[in-house]
Coordinates of C-alpha atoms in Angstrom, one line a residue:
Chain A
M1 CA 130.1 97.7 95.6
V2 CA 128.1 95.2 97.6
S3 CA 130.1 92.2 98.6
L4 CA 128.5 88.8 97.8
T5 CA 129.0 85.4 99.3
D6 CA 129.6 82.4 97.0
A7 CA 126.0 81.4 97.7
E8 CA 124.7 84.8 96.7
K9 CA 126.8 84.9 93.5
A10 CA 125.4 81.4 92.6
M11 CA 121.9 82.7 93.1
R12 CA 122.6 85.7 90.9
D13 CA 124.1 83.5 88.2
G14 CA 121.0 81.2 88.1
A15 CA 122.0 78.2 90.2
E16 CA 118.6 78.3 91.9
G17 CA 116.6 79.1 88.8
P18 CA 115.7 82.2 86.8
A19 CA 113.2 83.7 89.4
V20 CA 115.8 83.6 92.2
A21 CA 118.4 85.1 89.8
K22 CA 116.0 88.0 89.0
A23 CA 115.3 88.4 92.7
M24 CA 119.0 88.6 93.5
D25 CA 119.6 91.0 90.6
L26 CA 117.0 93.4 92.0
L27 CA 118.3 93.0 95.6
I28 CA 121.9 93.8 94.3
R29 CA 120.7 97.0 92.5
Y30 CA 118.8 97.9 95.7
A31 CA 121.8 97.3 98.0
E32 CA 123.9 99.4 95.7
A33 CA 121.4 102.2 95.7
L34 CA 121.6 102.1 99.5
D35 CA 125.4 101.8 99.5
A36 CA 125.0 98.7 101.8
P37 CA 128.2 96.7 102.3
D38 CA 126.5 93.2 102.0
F39 CA 123.4 91.3 102.7
V40 CA 121.9 89.7 105.8
Y41 CA 120.2 86.3 105.8
C42 CA 116.4 86.9 106.2
N43 CA 113.8 84.3 106.7
N44 CA 110.9 86.4 107.8
I45 CA 109.2 88.4 105.1
A46 CA 105.9 90.2 105.0
G47 CA 104.7 92.0 101.8
V48 CA 102.0 92.0 99.2
P49 CA 103.6 89.6 96.6
G50 CA 102.0 89.6 93.2
S51 CA 98.6 91.0 94.2
S52 CA 97.4 93.6 91.7
P53 CA 94.3 95.2 90.4
K54 CA 93.0 94.1 87.1
W55 CA 94.5 97.0 85.1
V56 CA 98.0 96.1 86.1
K57 CA 97.4 92.5 84.7
D58 CA 96.0 94.1 81.5
Y59 CA 99.1 96.3 81.3
Y60 CA 101.2 93.1 81.1
K61 CA 98.8 91.5 78.6
E62 CA 101.5 90.8 76.1
D63 CA 103.4 88.9 78.9
G64 CA 100.4 86.7 79.6
G65 CA 98.5 89.2 81.9
D66 CA 98.6 86.7 84.8
Y67 CA 100.2 86.4 88.3
R68 CA 103.4 85.1 86.7
A69 CA 103.7 88.2 84.5
V70 CA 102.9 90.6 87.3
F71 CA 105.3 88.9 89.7
S72 CA 108.1 88.9 87.1
R73 CA 107.7 92.3 85.7
F74 CA 106.5 94.4 88.6
D75 CA 107.5 92.6 91.8
L76 CA 111.0 91.5 90.5
D77 CA 111.3 94.4 88.1
S78 CA 112.5 92.0 85.5
D79 CA 112.6 92.6 81.8
E80 CA 111.7 89.0 81.1
V81 CA 108.8 86.9 82.4
V82 CA 110.1 83.9 84.4
D83 CA 108.4 81.0 86.1
V84 CA 107.7 81.9 89.7
P85 CA 108.3 78.9 92.0
R86 CA 107.1 78.4 95.6
M87 CA 108.8 81.0 97.8
N88 CA 111.9 79.9 99.7
G89 CA 111.6 82.1 102.8
F90 CA 108.8 82.3 105.5
S91 CA 106.6 84.6 103.6
C92 CA 103.4 86.4 104.7
H93 CA 100.9 88.4 102.7
L94 CA 99.9 91.6 104.5
Q95 CA 96.5 93.4 104.1
G96 CA 94.5 93.1 100.9
G97 CA 91.8 95.0 99.0
M98 CA 88.5 93.6 100.3
D99 CA 86.7 91.4 102.7
P100 CA 86.3 87.9 101.2
E101 CA 82.6 87.7 102.2
L102 CA 81.4 91.3 102.7
W103 CA 83.0 92.7 99.5
R104 CA 79.6 93.7 98.1
E105 CA 78.9 95.8 101.2
Q106 CA 82.3 97.4 100.6
G107 CA 81.1 98.4 97.1
M108 CA 83.4 96.0 95.2
T109 CA 82.4 94.7 91.7
E110 CA 82.1 91.0 90.7
E111 CA 85.1 91.5 88.5
A112 CA 87.2 93.0 91.3
F113 CA 86.2 90.1 93.5
A114 CA 87.1 87.5 90.9
N115 CA 90.5 89.1 90.5
F116 CA 90.9 89.1 94.3
R117 CA 90.1 85.4 94.4
S118 CA 92.4 84.5 91.7
D119 CA 95.3 86.5 93.2
E120 CA 94.7 84.8 96.6
A121 CA 94.8 81.3 95.0
E122 CA 98.1 82.2 93.4
V123 CA 99.5 83.6 96.7
A124 CA 98.6 80.3 98.5
A125 CA 99.9 78.2 95.6
H126 CA 103.3 80.0 95.9
G127 CA 103.7 79.0 99.5
I128 CA 102.9 82.4 100.9
Q129 CA 100.9 82.6 104.2
V130 CA 97.5 84.3 103.5
M131 CA 97.5 86.4 106.6
K132 CA 95.8 89.4 105.0
T133 CA 96.5 91.8 107.8
C134 CA 98.6 94.8 108.8
T135 CA 99.2 93.1 112.1
P136 CA 101.1 89.9 111.2
Y137 CA 102.3 89.7 114.8
L138 CA 98.7 89.0 115.8
A139 CA 98.2 86.4 113.1
G140 CA 101.1 83.9 113.5
N141 CA 104.2 85.9 112.7
V142 CA 106.0 87.0 115.8
P143 CA 109.7 87.7 115.2
V144 CA 112.2 87.3 118.0
M145 CA 114.7 89.8 119.4
G146 CA 117.5 90.4 116.8
E147 CA 115.8 88.5 114.0
H148 CA 116.4 90.0 110.6
C149 CA 113.1 90.6 108.9
A150 CA 111.9 92.2 105.7
W151 CA 108.5 93.8 106.3
M152 CA 106.3 96.3 104.6
E153 CA 103.5 98.2 106.4
S154 CA 104.8 101.1 108.5
S155 CA 102.8 100.2 111.6
A156 CA 104.1 96.6 111.6
V157 CA 107.7 97.8 110.9
V158 CA 107.7 100.2 113.9
F159 CA 106.1 97.4 116.1
C160 CA 108.7 94.9 115.0
N161 CA 111.7 97.2 115.7
S162 CA 110.5 98.9 118.8
V163 CA 108.4 96.4 120.8
I164 CA 109.9 93.1 119.7
G165 CA 113.5 94.0 119.0
G166 CA 113.2 92.4 115.5
R167 CA 115.2 94.2 112.8
T168 CA 113.5 95.5 109.7
N169 CA 113.7 98.5 107.5
C170 CA 110.5 99.8 106.0
E171 CA 110.7 97.6 102.9
G172 CA 108.7 98.0 99.7
R173 CA 106.7 95.6 97.6
E174 CA 109.6 94.8 95.2
S175 CA 112.2 94.2 97.9
T176 CA 109.9 91.9 100.0
S177 CA 108.9 89.9 97.0
A178 CA 112.5 89.4 96.0
A179 CA 113.5 88.5 99.5
M180 CA 110.8 85.8 99.6
L181 CA 112.8 84.0 96.9
A182 CA 116.4 84.9 97.8
K183 CA 116.1 85.1 101.6
R184 CA 118.4 88.1 101.6
I185 CA 117.9 91.8 102.3
P186 CA 120.5 94.6 102.3
N187 CA 122.5 95.0 105.5
W188 CA 121.6 98.6 106.0
G189 CA 119.7 100.8 108.4
F190 CA 117.8 98.9 111.2
H191 CA 119.8 95.7 110.6
T192 CA 122.8 97.4 112.2
D193 CA 123.3 98.2 115.9
A194 CA 124.4 101.8 115.4
F195 CA 121.4 102.8 113.4
R196 CA 119.0 101.7 116.2
K197 CA 120.0 104.3 118.8
G198 CA 117.9 107.2 119.9
Q199 CA 118.2 110.6 118.2
H200 CA 115.8 112.9 120.2
A201 CA 114.2 112.9 123.7
I202 CA 110.5 113.2 124.5
K203 CA 109.7 114.0 128.1
V204 CA 106.2 113.0 129.0
E205 CA 104.7 115.1 131.8
V206 CA 101.0 114.1 131.7
P207 CA 99.8 110.6 132.5
V208 CA 99.7 108.4 129.5
D209 CA 98.0 105.2 130.5
S210 CA 95.0 104.3 128.2
I211 CA 95.2 103.3 124.6
F212 CA 93.6 106.6 123.7
E213 CA 96.4 108.5 125.5
W214 CA 99.1 106.3 124.0
G215 CA 97.8 107.0 120.5
M216 CA 97.8 110.8 121.1
L217 CA 101.3 110.6 122.4
G218 CA 102.3 108.7 119.3
Y219 CA 100.8 111.3 117.0
F220 CA 102.6 114.0 118.9
T221 CA 105.9 112.0 118.7
G222 CA 105.8 111.6 115.0
A223 CA 105.1 115.2 114.4
A224 CA 108.0 116.2 116.7
V225 CA 110.7 113.8 115.5
E226 CA 109.6 113.1 111.9
D227 CA 111.4 110.0 110.9
A228 CA 114.1 110.0 113.6
I229 CA 114.2 107.6 116.6
P230 CA 112.7 109.1 119.8
V231 CA 113.6 108.1 123.3
L232 CA 110.4 108.6 125.5
S233 CA 110.5 108.8 129.3
G234 CA 108.3 110.1 132.1
D235 CA 104.7 109.4 132.9
I236 CA 104.0 106.4 130.6
S237 CA 102.3 103.4 132.2
D238 CA 100.2 100.3 131.7
A239 CA 102.1 99.1 128.7
A240 CA 100.2 96.6 126.5
L241 CA 100.4 95.2 123.0
I242 CA 97.4 97.2 121.8
K243 CA 98.8 100.4 123.2
H244 CA 102.1 100.0 121.4
K245 CA 100.2 99.1 118.3
H246 CA 98.3 102.4 118.4
F247 CA 101.3 104.5 119.5
G248 CA 103.5 103.2 116.7
A249 CA 100.9 103.4 114.0
A250 CA 100.2 107.0 115.0
A251 CA 103.9 108.0 115.2
A252 CA 104.5 106.3 111.8
S253 CA 101.7 108.3 110.2
S254 CA 102.2 111.8 111.6
G255 CA 106.0 111.5 111.2
G256 CA 107.5 108.3 109.7
V257 CA 108.9 106.9 112.9
E258 CA 110.2 103.3 112.2
M259 CA 111.6 102.7 115.7
Y260 CA 111.1 104.2 119.2
H261 CA 112.5 103.6 122.6
M262 CA 110.5 103.9 125.8
L263 CA 112.8 103.9 128.8
G264 CA 112.3 100.8 130.9
I265 CA 109.5 99.6 128.6
T266 CA 110.9 98.6 125.2
P267 CA 113.6 96.0 125.0
E268 CA 116.5 98.1 123.7
A269 CA 116.0 100.9 126.2
P270 CA 116.9 99.4 129.6
T271 CA 118.7 102.7 130.4
R272 CA 119.0 106.1 128.8
E273 CA 122.6 105.5 127.9
V274 CA 121.8 102.2 126.1
A275 CA 118.8 103.8 124.3
F276 CA 120.9 106.8 123.1
G277 CA 124.1 104.8 122.7
G278 CA 125.8 107.3 125.0
A279 CA 124.8 110.7 126.2
D280 CA 121.4 112.3 125.1
K281 CA 121.4 113.6 121.6
G282 CA 119.3 115.8 119.4
E283 CA 116.4 117.9 120.8
T284 CA 114.2 117.5 123.9
F285 CA 110.5 117.8 123.3
T286 CA 108.0 118.0 126.2
Y287 CA 104.6 116.5 126.1
G288 CA 102.5 118.2 128.7
A289 CA 98.8 119.3 129.1
K290 CA 99.2 122.0 126.4
E291 CA 100.7 119.6 123.8
R292 CA 98.1 116.9 124.6
A293 CA 95.3 119.4 124.0
E294 CA 96.9 120.6 120.8
V295 CA 97.2 117.0 119.5
Y296 CA 93.5 116.4 120.3
E297 CA 92.5 119.6 118.5
R298 CA 94.7 118.7 115.5
L299 CA 93.1 115.2 115.2
N300 CA 89.6 116.8 115.4
S301 CA 90.2 119.7 113.1
I302 CA 88.6 117.9 110.2
G303 CA 85.2 117.4 111.9
S304 CA 82.4 120.0 112.0
S305 CA 79.1 118.2 111.7
R306 CA 78.3 116.1 114.8
D307 CA 75.9 113.9 112.8
V308 CA 78.1 110.9 112.2
D309 CA 77.2 108.3 109.6
Y310 CA 80.2 106.0 109.7
I311 CA 82.3 104.6 112.6
M312 CA 85.4 102.7 111.7
L313 CA 87.3 100.6 114.2
G314 CA 90.3 98.4 113.7
C315 CA 93.3 100.5 112.5
P316 CA 95.7 98.8 112.9
H317 CA 93.6 95.6 112.7
Y318 CA 91.8 95.0 116.0
S319 CA 93.3 92.4 118.4
I320 CA 91.0 89.9 120.1
D321 CA 91.0 91.9 123.4
Q322 CA 89.9 95.0 121.4
I323 CA 87.1 93.0 119.8
A324 CA 86.0 91.7 123.2
D325 CA 85.9 95.3 124.6
A326 CA 83.9 96.5 121.6
A327 CA 81.5 93.6 122.0
R328 CA 81.0 94.4 125.7
M329 CA 80.3 98.0 124.9
L330 CA 77.8 97.1 122.3
E331 CA 76.0 94.3 124.1
G332 CA 72.3 95.0 124.3
R333 CA 72.6 98.1 122.2
K334 CA 71.8 98.8 118.5
V335 CA 73.8 100.7 115.9
H336 CA 71.7 103.7 115.0
A337 CA 69.6 103.6 111.8
N338 CA 71.6 106.4 110.1
T339 CA 75.0 105.0 111.1
E340 CA 77.2 102.1 110.1
L341 CA 79.8 100.5 112.3
W342 CA 82.6 98.5 110.6
I343 CA 85.3 96.7 112.7
F344 CA 88.4 95.5 110.9
T345 CA 90.6 92.6 111.9
S346 CA 92.6 89.7 110.5
R347 CA 91.1 86.4 109.6
A348 CA 93.0 84.7 112.4
V349 CA 91.6 87.0 115.0
K350 CA 88.1 86.8 113.5
A351 CA 88.3 83.0 113.9
T352 CA 88.9 83.5 117.6
A353 CA 86.2 86.1 117.9
M354 CA 83.8 83.7 116.3
A355 CA 84.8 80.8 118.7
S356 CA 84.3 83.2 121.6
G357 CA 80.9 84.4 120.4
Y358 CA 81.8 88.1 119.8
D359 CA 80.7 87.9 116.2
R360 CA 77.1 87.2 117.3
I361 CA 77.1 90.1 119.8
L362 CA 78.4 92.4 117.1
A363 CA 75.9 91.1 114.5
A364 CA 73.0 91.5 117.0
A365 CA 74.0 95.1 117.5
G366 CA 74.2 95.7 113.7
A367 CA 77.9 96.1 113.5
K368 CA 79.9 94.4 110.8
L369 CA 83.1 92.5 111.5
M370 CA 85.4 92.6 108.4
T371 CA 88.8 91.2 107.6
D372 CA 91.7 91.6 105.2
T373 CA 91.5 95.4 104.6
C374 CA 90.4 98.7 106.0
S375 CA 88.6 101.7 104.6
A376 CA 91.8 103.6 103.8
I377 CA 93.4 100.6 101.9
S378 CA 90.3 99.6 100.0
Q379 CA 88.9 103.2 99.8
A380 CA 85.6 101.6 100.9
V381 CA 83.2 103.4 103.1
P382 CA 79.4 102.9 103.5
P383 CA 77.5 104.6 100.6
G384 CA 76.9 108.3 101.3
T385 CA 79.4 108.7 104.1
K386 CA 80.0 112.3 104.9
V387 CA 81.2 112.2 108.5
A388 CA 83.2 109.4 110.0
A389 CA 84.7 108.7 113.5
F390 CA 87.7 106.7 114.6
D391 CA 89.5 105.5 117.7
S392 CA 92.7 105.4 115.6
A393 CA 95.0 108.4 115.1
K394 CA 96.4 106.8 112.0
Q395 CA 93.0 106.3 110.3
T396 CA 92.0 109.8 111.3
H397 CA 95.2 111.0 109.6
Y398 CA 94.6 109.2 106.3
L399 CA 90.9 108.4 105.6
P400 CA 89.3 111.8 105.6
A401 CA 92.0 113.1 103.3
I402 CA 91.7 110.1 100.9
M403 CA 87.9 110.1 100.8
G404 CA 87.2 113.8 101.2
I405 CA 85.0 113.4 104.2
E406 CA 84.9 114.8 107.8
G407 CA 86.4 112.8 110.6
W408 CA 86.4 112.7 114.4
F409 CA 88.9 111.1 116.7
G410 CA 88.1 109.8 120.2
T411 CA 88.1 106.8 122.6
T412 CA 86.6 103.5 121.6
Q413 CA 83.7 104.3 124.0
D414 CA 83.1 107.6 122.2
C415 CA 83.0 105.8 118.9
I416 CA 80.6 103.1 120.1
D417 CA 78.3 105.7 121.6
A418 CA 78.4 107.6 118.3
A419 CA 77.5 104.5 116.4
C420 CA 74.5 103.9 118.7
T421 CA 73.2 107.5 118.8
G422 CA 74.3 108.8 115.4
R423 CA 75.9 111.8 117.2
W424 CA 79.5 112.6 118.1
N425 CA 79.8 113.6 121.7
G426 CA 83.5 113.0 122.2
G427 CA 85.7 115.4 124.0
L428 CA 89.0 115.7 125.9
H429 CA 88.5 114.9 129.6
Chain B
M1 CA 124.8 111.4 75.9
A2 CA 126.3 114.7 74.9
T3 CA 124.9 117.8 76.6
T4 CA 122.9 120.3 74.5
A5 CA 124.3 123.1 76.6
T6 CA 126.2 125.8 74.9
R7 CA 127.6 127.5 78.0
K8 CA 129.3 126.2 81.1
P9 CA 127.0 125.2 84.0
D10 CA 126.4 127.7 86.8
L11 CA 127.0 125.0 89.4
V12 CA 128.4 121.5 89.6
I13 CA 127.3 119.3 92.4
R14 CA 129.1 116.0 93.2
G15 CA 127.4 113.1 94.9
R16 CA 126.9 109.3 94.9
K17 CA 125.2 107.2 92.3
V18 CA 121.9 105.6 93.5
V19 CA 120.9 104.4 90.0
G20 CA 123.3 104.9 87.1
G21 CA 122.8 106.7 83.8
V22 CA 122.8 110.1 82.2
V23 CA 119.8 112.4 81.8
E24 CA 119.2 116.0 81.0
G25 CA 116.1 117.9 81.8
E26 CA 114.1 120.5 83.8
A27 CA 114.1 120.4 87.6
L28 CA 111.0 120.2 89.7
A29 CA 112.3 121.1 93.2
T30 CA 110.7 121.0 96.6
Q31 CA 111.9 121.6 100.2
Q32 CA 109.4 119.1 101.4
T33 CA 109.6 115.3 101.6
I34 CA 107.2 113.4 99.4
S35 CA 104.7 110.6 100.4
G36 CA 104.1 107.9 97.8
W37 CA 100.9 106.0 98.7
G38 CA 98.3 108.5 99.5
G39 CA 100.5 111.4 98.5
V40 CA 100.9 110.8 94.8
N41 CA 98.5 110.0 92.0
P42 CA 100.7 107.7 89.9
M43 CA 98.4 107.8 86.9
K44 CA 99.0 111.5 86.6
G45 CA 102.5 111.6 88.2
E46 CA 100.9 114.3 90.4
V47 CA 101.5 115.2 94.1
I48 CA 98.1 115.1 95.9
E49 CA 99.1 115.4 99.5
S50 CA 97.0 118.2 101.2
R51 CA 99.2 121.1 102.3
H52 CA 102.2 120.0 100.1
E53 CA 103.8 122.8 98.2
L54 CA 103.7 120.7 95.0
R55 CA 100.1 119.8 95.4
G56 CA 98.5 119.5 92.0
V57 CA 101.9 119.6 90.2
S58 CA 103.1 116.7 88.0
F59 CA 106.6 115.4 88.1
A60 CA 106.2 113.5 84.8
G61 CA 109.2 114.1 82.5
K62 CA 110.9 116.2 85.2
I63 CA 114.0 115.7 87.4
L64 CA 112.6 115.6 90.9
V65 CA 114.8 117.3 93.4
F66 CA 113.5 116.7 97.0
P67 CA 114.8 116.0 100.5
G68 CA 113.5 112.4 100.6
A69 CA 110.6 110.0 100.9
K70 CA 108.2 109.7 103.7
G71 CA 105.0 107.8 104.6
S72 CA 103.7 104.4 103.7
S73 CA 105.9 101.5 102.6
G74 CA 103.9 101.6 99.3
W75 CA 106.3 104.4 98.1
S76 CA 108.2 102.3 95.6
A77 CA 105.1 100.6 94.3
V78 CA 103.4 104.0 93.7
F79 CA 106.4 105.4 91.8
H80 CA 106.8 102.1 90.0
T81 CA 103.2 102.5 88.9
S82 CA 103.9 106.0 87.6
R83 CA 106.5 104.4 85.4
L84 CA 103.9 102.0 84.0
A85 CA 101.6 104.9 83.4
G86 CA 104.3 106.8 81.6
M87 CA 104.2 109.6 84.2
S88 CA 107.4 109.1 86.1
P89 CA 110.2 111.5 86.7
I90 CA 113.2 111.2 84.4
G91 CA 115.7 111.6 87.2
M92 CA 115.9 112.0 91.0
L93 CA 118.1 113.9 93.4
F94 CA 117.4 113.4 97.1
T95 CA 119.4 114.2 100.1
I96 CA 118.1 111.8 102.7
T97 CA 118.7 108.1 101.9
T98 CA 115.8 105.9 103.0
T99 CA 114.8 102.4 101.8
K100 CA 111.7 104.0 100.3
A101 CA 113.6 106.5 98.1
A102 CA 116.4 104.0 97.2
L103 CA 114.0 101.2 96.1
G104 CA 111.8 103.7 94.4
A105 CA 114.7 105.0 92.3
V106 CA 115.7 101.4 91.4
V107 CA 112.3 100.4 90.1
L108 CA 111.8 103.7 88.3
R109 CA 115.1 102.9 86.5
V110 CA 116.0 106.6 86.2
P111 CA 119.4 108.2 86.9
S112 CA 119.4 109.1 90.6
M113 CA 121.9 110.5 93.1
T114 CA 122.3 111.3 96.8
D115 CA 125.1 112.1 99.4
F116 CA 126.1 115.5 97.8
D117 CA 128.9 117.9 98.5
I118 CA 126.4 120.8 98.0
D119 CA 122.8 120.5 99.0
P120 CA 120.7 120.4 95.7
V121 CA 117.5 121.2 97.6
E122 CA 119.1 124.5 98.7
H123 CA 120.6 125.4 95.3
I124 CA 118.3 124.0 92.7
E125 CA 115.0 125.7 91.9
T126 CA 112.1 124.5 89.7
G127 CA 112.8 125.4 86.1
D128 CA 116.6 125.1 86.4
W129 CA 118.1 122.9 83.7
L130 CA 120.0 119.8 85.0
R131 CA 122.3 117.2 83.6
I132 CA 122.8 114.2 85.8
D133 CA 125.7 111.8 85.1
A134 CA 125.1 109.4 87.9
D135 CA 127.9 107.1 87.0
A136 CA 130.4 110.0 87.1
G137 CA 128.7 111.2 90.3
E138 CA 128.1 114.7 88.9
V139 CA 125.1 117.1 88.5
Q140 CA 125.5 120.2 86.3
V141 CA 123.0 123.0 87.0
W142 CA 122.0 125.8 84.6
K143 CA 120.0 128.4 86.5
G144 CA 116.7 129.6 85.0
G145 CA 116.2 127.0 82.3
R146 CA 117.7 125.4 79.2
P147 CA 121.0 127.0 78.3

């Protein structure tokens, strides 16, 4: 049985209103499912509260078919519809379904856009930050070391745990929506010290320095350790936010890694002993020239035609330095007539990109800078796309499978060159 | 709920309740973990992940026996959607507890168990008949179908 404080009992019993009571009820059922002893206080929540496609609203037609109905019945898994007040915790909305301006180019209907607008107005009216990104840490939500968070989005979860030292499990839609009201999350998994220790070792024997190399190492790591916690050591250098972002997203998609340690690089791995919580455990995997070549081959096994019609950058959402790099590579060039180049980021980063003039460089080259979503989330690609190319191992993992298209994986430069020539000329150098 | 079985179960497995309740039905078993978002079509209750041994198979109306959940944090929402579509499993047995599988079981509202004395993934096959009494922490198994 999960033990409750007096304040938690009062919330469950309705002292803070029916929505908080429903939220607490769901969180108690969830804590019992996990066999968690109690709750942690949590004031940093990132999810997708209440947003839903039209058919879900129609499903709850008898309950009013509105945000209130969806939030009550789906998000809080409540049998009754309750009034949903402004959220109590610091609450952020992660990625959504379409670009607020370029939705027509993404193939969205007027009806879907109207539904999107209405959901967004509700999200804002309920005190939820409209970040609309898979990278909240680049848009105004940077946890601190040890902070208890309740985040969705596997690439953000692995970043929070590993790079920042924040503490979050891979939460779901219902648990994050409930936590936004109750400011509690089960004290289980990554909230506890013991759970955060390394379980397998990865020895890196080839130089891993660029973002491309970090992403391939991430893809290897996930496949090797699945959802366990790896401790990486060896020839890893030039750490930077964007490299961790790519590494973690890749490891979370090929395996399900929710936390990793890099010796001397990530905050909970000052020494091997601290990272493992004692002596080395589990298996030791080696990442050498052979493994590197195999990862590259695996990521490129779904490409056969070198005539590329779609280049997608921005998975996870591009940071401002990645947009700056892409703009430099594109300056004075034109996207090929048979090719589309879409670059995805958050609205916050797009604002900086516009202030810095990158949007004009991208537009002059014929590239589109989009926000809120990505091709995998929105299942939106340019019409007629048969062959796509990516600089993201995660997007290469997901999009071709989701859309039934071919895909290539390479460096950002490979991708920009393909966008401008219509031909894929990437290769492992 | 009284069992419809007329003979003793071939196997009894004990474990921990994830979501309470009693249910009886046919097992759909897999040795592989299951992805929710991108791995399941909730409108059909069907596994769609390429290279998955259950690809093209629906879990609707079955008791899903699997090692655990993997992939996107959208796991619970996808299984929750399968409940809306009337295509959800009627019970779940999984061996690895994750937030995804636990929350998914909660919002599916079906009897679910984990932390077993005998590994159900090893001992239960598709087509076996199961009776889960999650509150009592017990799974009864009849090999080969309805007894």
